[in-house]
Amino acid sequence: QVQLVESGGGLVQAGGSLRLSCAASGLTFSSYAMGWFRQAPGKERMFVANINWSGGSTYYADSVKGRFTISRDNAKNTMYLQMNSLKPEDTAVYYCAATIRKNTEWVPRNGYWGQGTQVTVSS
């Protein structure tokens, strides 16, 4: 059974930093591309960042490029999202997922989702 468990969310002031973690089990972690997504209240889920199986290729949404850094440690079955220069508009529940390329987008694989961690950025 695949389990993805996010942690590291919290309340931070604008301009601050947080580091999210996603611990994976029940899958061969190093075989999967992984990604972060977020969903703000009343809005659709949106793509944040993706990393390939080795960590050698990363992709970011324009809204976070230059502020967020995605990384992974395959030896620890864990993925990270370092978030710097946080803005109030980054407030959302952040989810990690195993991903697959669909047309020009990275999308979550069915059932390969975490439960999410809340990030709140105050102004």
XYZ file of N, CA and C in Angstrom:
369
model
N 0.843 -1.195 0.000
C 0.000 0.000 0.000
C 0.878 1.245 0.000
N 0.625 2.102 -0.971
C 1.409 3.328 -1.094
C 0.996 4.324 -0.018
N 2.001 4.862 0.662
C 1.756 5.938 1.628
C 2.709 7.080 1.361
N 2.144 8.266 1.276
C 2.930 9.485 1.146
C 2.494 10.407 2.278
N 3.437 10.799 3.117
C 3.104 11.575 4.314
C 3.870 12.891 4.290
N 3.121 13.987 4.182
C 3.727 15.315 4.171
C 3.885 15.840 5.599
N 4.878 16.667 5.792
C 5.083 17.338 7.072
C 5.834 18.633 6.829
N 5.862 19.472 7.854
C 6.636 20.703 7.778
C 5.838 21.963 7.542
N 4.540 21.831 7.356
C 3.722 23.016 7.166
C 3.589 23.798 8.454
N 2.992 24.981 8.336
C 2.795 25.805 9.513
C 2.436 27.216 9.146
N 2.511 28.085 10.145
C 2.206 29.496 9.973
C 3.518 30.278 9.942
N 3.666 31.121 8.936
C 4.895 31.902 8.792
C 4.534 33.285 8.276
N 5.346 34.266 8.616
C 5.116 35.616 8.104
C 5.621 35.736 6.681
N 5.044 36.663 5.960
C 5.498 36.931 4.591
C 6.997 37.215 4.596
N 7.678 36.635 3.610
C 9.125 36.767 3.537
C 9.873 35.647 4.221
N 9.160 34.845 4.986
C 9.777 33.750 5.709
C 9.967 32.500 4.868
N 10.421 31.446 5.530
C 10.734 30.187 4.847
C 10.129 29.003 5.590
N 9.842 27.968 4.828
C 9.428 26.674 5.359
C 10.033 25.587 4.500
N 10.233 24.427 5.095
C 10.698 23.257 4.340
C 9.711 22.129 4.557
N 9.089 21.712 3.472
C 8.159 20.597 3.516
C 8.896 19.298 3.202
N 8.427 18.223 3.817
C 8.962 16.896 3.544
C 7.831 15.967 3.134
N 8.166 14.980 2.332
C 7.210 13.957 1.910
C 7.903 12.612 2.052
N 7.466 11.840 3.041
C 8.044 10.519 3.284
C 7.207 9.468 2.569
N 7.862 8.635 1.765
C 7.167 7.654 0.938
C 7.433 6.244 1.423
N 6.414 5.405 1.305
C 6.561 3.972 1.581
C 5.593 3.209 0.694
N 5.863 1.919 0.515
C 4.974 1.083 -0.282
C 5.176 1.187 -1.777
N 6.222 1.865 -2.190
C 6.553 1.964 -3.609
C 8.074 2.050 -3.750
N 8.550 1.717 -4.932
C 9.989 1.859 -5.202
C 10.230 3.323 -5.521
N 10.493 4.075 -4.478
C 10.519 5.544 -4.561
C 11.432 6.039 -5.675
N 12.585 5.427 -5.798
C 13.576 5.918 -6.763
C 13.160 5.685 -8.205
N 12.066 4.966 -8.428
C 11.594 4.715 -9.788
C 10.585 5.755 -10.262
N 10.148 6.621 -9.364
C 9.046 7.523 -9.679
C 9.470 8.984 -9.717
N 8.940 9.695 -10.723
C 8.949 11.143 -10.633
C 7.967 11.540 -9.526
N 8.291 12.636 -8.866
C 7.474 13.095 -7.741
C 7.190 14.591 -7.890
N 6.098 15.015 -7.304
C 5.765 16.421 -7.427
C 5.029 16.967 -6.228
N 4.977 18.275 -6.174
C 4.206 19.005 -5.175
C 3.084 19.756 -5.882
N 1.932 19.743 -5.234
C 0.761 20.469 -5.701
C 0.180 21.240 -4.517
N -0.632 22.220 -4.782
C -1.266 22.947 -3.689
C -2.679 23.326 -4.074
N -3.497 23.486 -3.033
C -4.879 23.884 -3.239
C -5.276 24.896 -2.180
N -5.616 26.079 -2.631
C -6.083 27.128 -1.746
C -7.602 27.029 -1.609
N -8.169 27.549 -0.533
C -9.621 27.478 -0.341
C -10.373 28.073 -1.532
N -11.332 27.322 -2.041
C -12.151 27.801 -3.135
C -11.481 27.787 -4.491
N -10.284 27.236 -4.553
C -9.560 27.213 -5.827
C -9.221 25.787 -6.221
N -8.895 25.620 -7.474
C -8.514 24.303 -7.959
C -7.087 23.971 -7.549
N -6.820 22.687 -7.495
C -5.463 22.226 -7.253
C -4.548 22.722 -8.367
N -3.364 23.165 -7.990
C -2.417 23.613 -9.004
C -1.045 22.970 -8.802
N -0.363 22.825 -9.891
C 0.985 22.275 -9.900
C 1.949 23.281 -9.287
N 2.887 22.775 -8.496
C 3.906 23.634 -7.895
C 5.293 23.293 -8.454
N 5.671 22.020 -8.334
C 7.015 21.635 -8.753
C 7.067 20.134 -8.978
N 8.020 19.712 -9.813
C 8.206 18.297 -10.096
C 9.689 17.970 -10.169
N 10.031 16.735 -9.819
C 11.411 16.281 -9.882
C 11.430 14.879 -10.460
N 12.388 14.613 -11.339
C 12.419 13.287 -11.945
C 12.998 12.262 -10.963
N 13.084 11.015 -11.401
C 13.426 9.925 -10.484
C 14.800 10.105 -9.843
N 15.722 10.687 -10.567
C 17.084 10.802 -10.059
C 17.344 12.121 -9.352
N 16.445 13.078 -9.546
C 16.697 14.417 -9.020
C 17.433 15.304 -9.985
N 17.721 14.780 -11.176
C 18.498 15.541 -12.133
C 17.721 16.561 -12.939
N 16.403 16.440 -12.923
C 15.567 17.392 -13.668
C 14.444 17.888 -12.772
N 14.274 19.183 -12.762
C 13.218 19.793 -11.948
C 12.409 20.771 -12.797
N 11.166 20.965 -12.407
C 10.250 21.859 -13.110
C 9.448 22.623 -12.067
N 9.173 23.893 -12.380
C 8.468 24.726 -11.426
C 7.351 25.512 -12.109
N 6.307 25.754 -11.361
C 5.305 26.712 -11.808
C 5.942 28.100 -11.812
N 5.515 28.927 -12.738
C 6.100 30.268 -12.844
C 5.939 31.044 -11.542
N 4.859 30.798 -10.828
C 4.571 31.571 -9.618
C 5.539 31.286 -8.479
N 6.271 30.174 -8.547
C 7.189 29.832 -7.457
C 8.644 29.786 -7.921
N 8.869 29.926 -9.196
C 10.226 29.817 -9.739
C 11.132 30.863 -9.100
N 12.299 30.416 -8.667
C 13.250 31.314 -8.020
C 13.058 31.440 -6.521
N 11.933 30.954 -6.012
C 11.670 31.025 -4.558
C 11.619 29.631 -3.923
N 11.117 28.656 -4.679
C 10.977 27.293 -4.158
C 12.018 26.389 -4.802
N 12.466 25.384 -4.043
C 13.402 24.398 -4.562
C 12.926 23.007 -4.180
N 12.738 22.165 -5.174
C 12.346 20.777 -4.946
C 13.596 19.905 -4.970
N 13.625 18.908 -4.099
C 14.761 17.993 -4.053
C 14.285 16.648 -3.524
N 15.149 15.654 -3.608
C 14.797 14.330 -3.107
C 16.032 13.614 -2.604
N 15.806 12.688 -1.687
C 16.858 11.815 -1.173
C 16.334 10.392 -1.329
N 16.755 9.717 -2.377
C 16.230 8.373 -2.648
C 16.651 7.368 -1.580
N 17.761 7.603 -0.929
C 18.196 6.701 0.144
C 17.261 6.772 1.346
N 16.590 7.915 1.498
C 15.663 8.110 2.614
C 14.200 8.038 2.183
N 13.968 7.767 0.891
C 12.595 7.725 0.365
C 11.823 9.001 0.708
N 12.477 10.121 0.552
C 11.885 11.390 0.970
C 12.118 12.467 -0.077
N 11.094 13.285 -0.264
C 11.167 14.434 -1.145
C 10.975 15.692 -0.303
N 11.528 16.794 -0.769
C 11.471 18.044 -0.015
C 10.999 19.196 -0.906
N 10.494 20.217 -0.253
C 10.205 21.476 -0.932
C 10.660 22.597 -0.016
N 11.753 23.246 -0.396
C 12.240 24.403 0.334
C 11.536 25.637 -0.217
N 10.841 26.324 0.653
C 10.056 27.491 0.230
C 10.608 28.736 0.903
N 11.128 29.642 0.113
C 11.689 30.892 0.607
C 10.874 32.078 0.101
N 11.061 33.217 0.714
C 10.367 34.450 0.305
C 8.870 34.209 0.150
N 8.298 33.584 1.143
C 6.886 33.213 1.064
C 5.990 34.431 1.022
N 4.893 34.289 0.281
C 3.912 35.352 0.098
C 2.560 34.871 0.596
N 1.686 35.791 0.958
C 0.350 35.369 1.398
C -0.372 34.499 0.360
N -0.115 34.745 -0.910
C -0.772 33.953 -1.951
C -0.242 32.535 -2.048
N 0.799 32.205 -1.282
C 1.280 30.824 -1.212
C 0.474 30.004 -0.201
N -0.409 30.650 0.530
C -1.231 29.947 1.513
C -2.095 28.895 0.831
N -1.980 27.647 1.291
C -2.703 26.533 0.677
C -2.387 25.258 1.448
N -3.118 24.215 1.121
C -2.722 22.869 1.541
C -1.792 22.325 0.463
N -0.635 21.854 0.879
C 0.364 21.341 -0.046
C 0.348 19.816 0.000
N 0.318 19.228 -1.183
C 0.260 17.779 -1.328
C 1.467 17.284 -2.115
N 1.968 16.125 -1.722
C 2.973 15.476 -2.564
C 2.300 14.313 -3.296
N 2.860 13.966 -4.425
C 2.299 12.904 -5.245
C 3.375 12.295 -6.120
N 3.211 11.028 -6.423
C 3.977 10.436 -7.518
C 3.314 10.932 -8.798
N 4.128 11.268 -9.785
C 3.582 11.949 -10.954
C 3.900 11.214 -12.250
N 3.169 11.626 -13.270
C 3.368 11.097 -14.614
C 3.174 12.245 -15.586
N 3.920 12.179 -16.676
C 3.813 13.220 -17.680
C 2.598 12.953 -18.559
N 1.741 13.962 -18.676
C 0.542 13.852 -19.510
C 0.491 15.071 -20.408
N 0.686 14.840 -21.681
C 0.838 15.944 -22.646
C 1.986 16.842 -22.173
N 1.705 18.065 -21.821
C 2.785 18.977 -21.412
C 2.808 19.204 -19.916
N 2.034 18.426 -19.188
C 1.905 18.663 -17.752
C 2.339 17.449 -16.942
N 2.745 17.717 -15.730
C 2.955 16.675 -14.738
C 1.670 16.582 -13.917
N 1.130 15.368 -13.817
C -0.115 15.163 -13.074
C 0.082 14.031 -12.075
N -0.704 14.010 -10.992
C -0.554 12.937 -10.017
C -1.027 11.598 -10.570
N -0.336 10.558 -10.199
C -0.813 9.212 -10.487
C -1.992 8.923 -9.573
N -2.977 8.189 -10.098
C -4.163 7.858 -9.297
C -3.770 7.122 -8.026
N -4.224 7.633 -6.901
C -4.006 6.971 -5.622
C -2.661 7.241 -4.993
N -1.813 7.991 -5.663
C -0.461 8.229 -5.155
C -0.360 9.651 -4.605
N -1.227 9.917 -3.620
C -1.347 11.242 -3.005
C -1.047 11.161 -1.516
N -0.547 12.249 -0.964
C -0.482 12.367 0.478
C -1.746 13.027 1.018
N -1.778 13.216 2.338
C -2.972 13.801 2.965
C -2.892 15.322 3.016
N -1.727 15.859 2.758
C -1.576 17.302 2.697
C -1.073 17.906 3.989
N -0.423 19.058 3.867
C 0.027 19.821 5.025
C -0.297 21.291 4.771
N -0.827 21.955 5.784
C -1.283 23.330 5.639
C -0.118 24.302 5.758
N -0.046 25.201 4.806
C 0.918 26.309 4.858
C 0.114 27.604 4.875
N 0.334 28.422 5.878
C -0.350 29.699 5.989
C 0.690 30.808 6.105
N 0.594 31.768 5.206
C 1.536 32.883 5.186
C 0.766 34.156 5.533
N 1.146 34.778 6.626
C 0.464 35.992 7.060
C 1.173 37.222 6.499
N 0.375 38.249 6.258
C 0.938 39.486 5.681
C 1.400 40.447 6.762
